[in-house]
Coordinates of N, CA, C and O in Angstrom, one line a residue:
X1 N -79.1 83.8 -149.0 CA -79.6 82.4 -149.2 C -79.6 82.0 -150.6 O -80.1 82.8 -151.5
X2 N -79.1 80.9 -150.9 CA -79.1 80.4 -152.3 C -80.4 79.8 -152.7 O -81.2 79.4 -151.8
X3 N -80.7 79.7 -154.0 CA -82.0 79.1 -154.4 C -82.2 77.7 -153.8 O -83.3 77.3 -153.4
X4 N -81.1 76.9 -153.7 CA -81.3 75.5 -153.1 C -81.6 75.6 -151.6 O -82.4 74.8 -151.1
X5 N -81.0 76.6 -150.9 CA -81.3 76.8 -149.5 C -82.8 77.2 -149.3 O -83.5 76.7 -148.5
X6 N -83.3 78.1 -150.2 CA -84.6 78.6 -150.2 C -85.6 77.4 -150.4 O -86.6 77.3 -149.7
X7 N -85.3 76.6 -151.4 CA -86.2 75.4 -151.7 C -86.2 74.5 -150.5 O -87.2 73.9 -150.1
X8 N -85.0 74.3 -149.9 CA -84.9 73.4 -148.7 C -85.7 73.9 -147.5 O -86.4 73.1 -146.8
X9 N -85.7 75.2 -147.3 CA -86.4 75.8 -146.2 C -87.9 75.7 -146.4 O -88.7 75.6 -145.4
X10 N -88.4 75.7 -147.6 CA -89.9 75.6 -147.8 C -90.5 74.3 -147.6 O -91.7 74.1 -147.5
X11 N -89.7 73.2 -147.7 CA -90.2 71.9 -147.5 C -89.9 71.3 -146.1 O -88.7 71.0 -145.9
X12 N -90.9 71.3 -145.3 CA -90.6 70.9 -143.9 C -90.4 69.4 -143.7 O -90.6 68.7 -144.6
X13 N -89.9 69.1 -142.5 CA -89.8 67.7 -142.2 C -91.1 67.2 -141.6 O -91.8 68.0 -140.9
X14 N -91.4 65.9 -141.8 CA -92.6 65.3 -141.3 C -92.5 65.2 -139.8 O -91.5 64.7 -139.3
X15 N -93.5 65.6 -139.0 CA -93.5 65.5 -137.5 C -93.7 64.0 -137.1 O -93.4 63.7 -136.0
X16 N -94.2 63.2 -138.0 CA -94.5 61.8 -137.7 C -93.3 60.9 -137.9 O -92.9 60.2 -137.0
X17 N -92.7 61.0 -139.1 CA -91.5 60.1 -139.4 C -90.2 60.8 -139.6 O -89.2 60.1 -139.7
X18 N -90.2 62.1 -139.8 CA -89.0 62.8 -139.9 C -88.5 63.0 -141.4 O -87.5 63.6 -141.6
X19 N -89.2 62.4 -142.3 CA -88.8 62.5 -143.8 C -89.1 63.9 -144.3 O -90.0 64.7 -143.7
X20 N -88.4 64.3 -145.3 CA -88.7 65.6 -146.0 C -90.0 65.5 -146.7 O -90.3 64.6 -147.4
X21 N -90.9 66.5 -146.4 CA -92.2 66.6 -147.1 C -92.1 67.2 -148.4 O -91.2 68.0 -148.7
X22 N -93.1 66.9 -149.3 CA -93.1 67.4 -150.7 C -94.4 68.2 -150.8 O -95.4 68.0 -150.3
X23 N -94.2 69.3 -151.7 CA -95.4 70.1 -152.0 C -96.5 69.3 -152.6 O -96.3 68.4 -153.4
X24 N -97.7 69.5 -152.1 CA -98.9 68.8 -152.5 C -99.8 69.7 -153.3 O -100.2 69.3 -154.4
X25 N -100.2 70.8 -152.8 CA -101.1 71.7 -153.5 C -101.1 73.1 -152.8 O -100.7 73.2 -151.7
X26 N -101.7 74.1 -153.5 CA -101.8 75.4 -152.9 C -103.2 75.9 -153.3 O -103.8 75.6 -154.3
X27 N -103.7 76.7 -152.4 CA -105.0 77.4 -152.6 C -104.7 78.9 -152.5 O -104.1 79.4 -151.6
X28 N -105.3 79.6 -153.5 CA -105.0 81.1 -153.6 C -105.7 81.8 -152.5 O -106.7 81.3 -151.9
X29 N -105.2 83.0 -152.2 CA -105.9 83.9 -151.2 C -107.3 84.2 -151.7 O -107.6 84.4 -152.9
X30 N -108.3 84.2 -150.8 CA -109.7 84.4 -151.2 C -110.3 85.4 -150.1 O -110.5 85.0 -149.0
X31 N -110.5 86.6 -150.6 CA -111.0 87.6 -149.7 C -110.0 87.9 -148.5 O -108.9 88.1 -148.7
X32 N -110.6 87.7 -147.3 CA -109.7 88.0 -146.1 C -108.9 86.7 -145.7 O -108.1 86.8 -144.8
X33 N -109.2 85.6 -146.4 CA -108.5 84.4 -146.0 C -107.1 84.3 -146.7 O -107.0 84.7 -147.9
X34 N -106.1 83.9 -146.0 CA -104.8 83.8 -146.6 C -104.6 82.7 -147.6 O -105.4 81.7 -147.6
X35 N -103.6 82.8 -148.5 CA -103.3 81.7 -149.4 C -102.8 80.5 -148.5 O -102.1 80.8 -147.5
X36 N -103.1 79.3 -148.9 CA -102.7 78.1 -148.1 C -101.8 77.2 -149.0 O -102.0 77.2 -150.2
X37 N -100.9 76.5 -148.4 CA -100.1 75.6 -149.1 C -100.0 74.3 -148.3 O -100.0 74.3 -147.0
X38 N -100.1 73.2 -149.0 CA -100.1 71.8 -148.3 C -98.9 71.1 -148.7 O -98.4 71.1 -149.9
X39 N -98.3 70.3 -147.8 CA -97.2 69.4 -148.0 C -97.6 68.0 -147.5 O -98.3 67.9 -146.6
X40 N -97.1 67.0 -148.3 CA -97.4 65.6 -147.9 C -96.1 64.8 -147.8 O -95.2 65.0 -148.5
X41 N -96.1 64.0 -146.8 CA -95.0 63.1 -146.6 C -95.3 61.8 -147.4 O -96.3 61.1 -147.2
X42 N -94.4 61.5 -148.4 CA -94.6 60.4 -149.2 C -94.3 59.1 -148.5 O -94.8 58.0 -148.9
X43 N -93.5 59.2 -147.4 CA -93.2 58.0 -146.6 C -94.4 57.5 -145.8 O -94.7 56.3 -145.8
X44 N -95.0 58.4 -145.0 CA -96.1 57.9 -144.1 C -97.5 58.5 -144.5 O -98.5 58.1 -143.9
X45 N -97.6 59.5 -145.4 CA -98.8 60.0 -145.8 C -99.4 61.2 -145.0 O -100.4 61.7 -145.3
X46 N -98.6 61.6 -144.0 CA -99.0 62.7 -143.2 C -99.1 64.0 -144.0 O -98.2 64.2 -144.8
X47 N -100.1 64.8 -143.8 CA -100.3 66.1 -144.6 C -100.4 67.3 -143.7 O -101.1 67.2 -142.6
X48 N -99.7 68.4 -144.0 CA -99.9 69.6 -143.3 C -100.3 70.7 -144.2 O -99.9 70.7 -145.4
X49 N -101.2 71.6 -143.8 CA -101.6 72.8 -144.5 C -101.3 74.0 -143.7 O -101.7 74.0 -142.5
X50 N -100.7 75.0 -144.3 CA -100.4 76.2 -143.5 C -100.5 77.4 -144.4 O -100.5 77.3 -145.6
X51 N -100.6 78.6 -143.8 CA -100.7 79.8 -144.5 C -99.4 80.1 -145.2 O -98.3 79.9 -144.6
X52 N -99.4 80.6 -146.4 CA -98.1 81.0 -147.1 C -97.5 82.2 -146.3 O -96.3 82.4 -146.4
X53 N -98.3 82.9 -145.6 CA -97.7 84.1 -144.8 C -97.1 83.7 -143.5 O -96.4 84.4 -142.9
X54 N -97.3 82.4 -143.1 CA -96.7 81.9 -141.9 C -95.2 81.8 -142.0 O -94.7 81.4 -143.0
X55 N -94.5 82.3 -140.9 CA -93.0 82.2 -141.0 C -92.5 80.8 -141.2 O -93.1 79.9 -140.6
X56 N -91.5 80.6 -142.0 CA -90.9 79.3 -142.2 C -90.0 79.0 -141.1 O -89.2 79.8 -140.7
X57 N -90.0 77.8 -140.6 CA -89.1 77.3 -139.6 C -88.0 76.5 -140.2 O -88.2 75.7 -141.1
X58 N -86.8 76.8 -139.9 CA -85.6 76.1 -140.5 C -85.5 74.8 -139.8 O -85.5 74.8 -138.6
X59 N -85.3 73.8 -140.5 CA -85.1 72.4 -139.9 C -83.8 71.8 -140.3 O -83.3 72.1 -141.3

């Protein structure tokens, strides 16, 4: 996988409008809680937050 492919895989598509989402923020791992990462759709404003440990889905 090339670096550009890796970057592409980490930014999901919005489930609302289909646009590529952009990194919004991350929260570090705290105790037993996993690190979290949030993405925001600049087109419609939809936000998702998921565990960094969660498998990435290719879109």
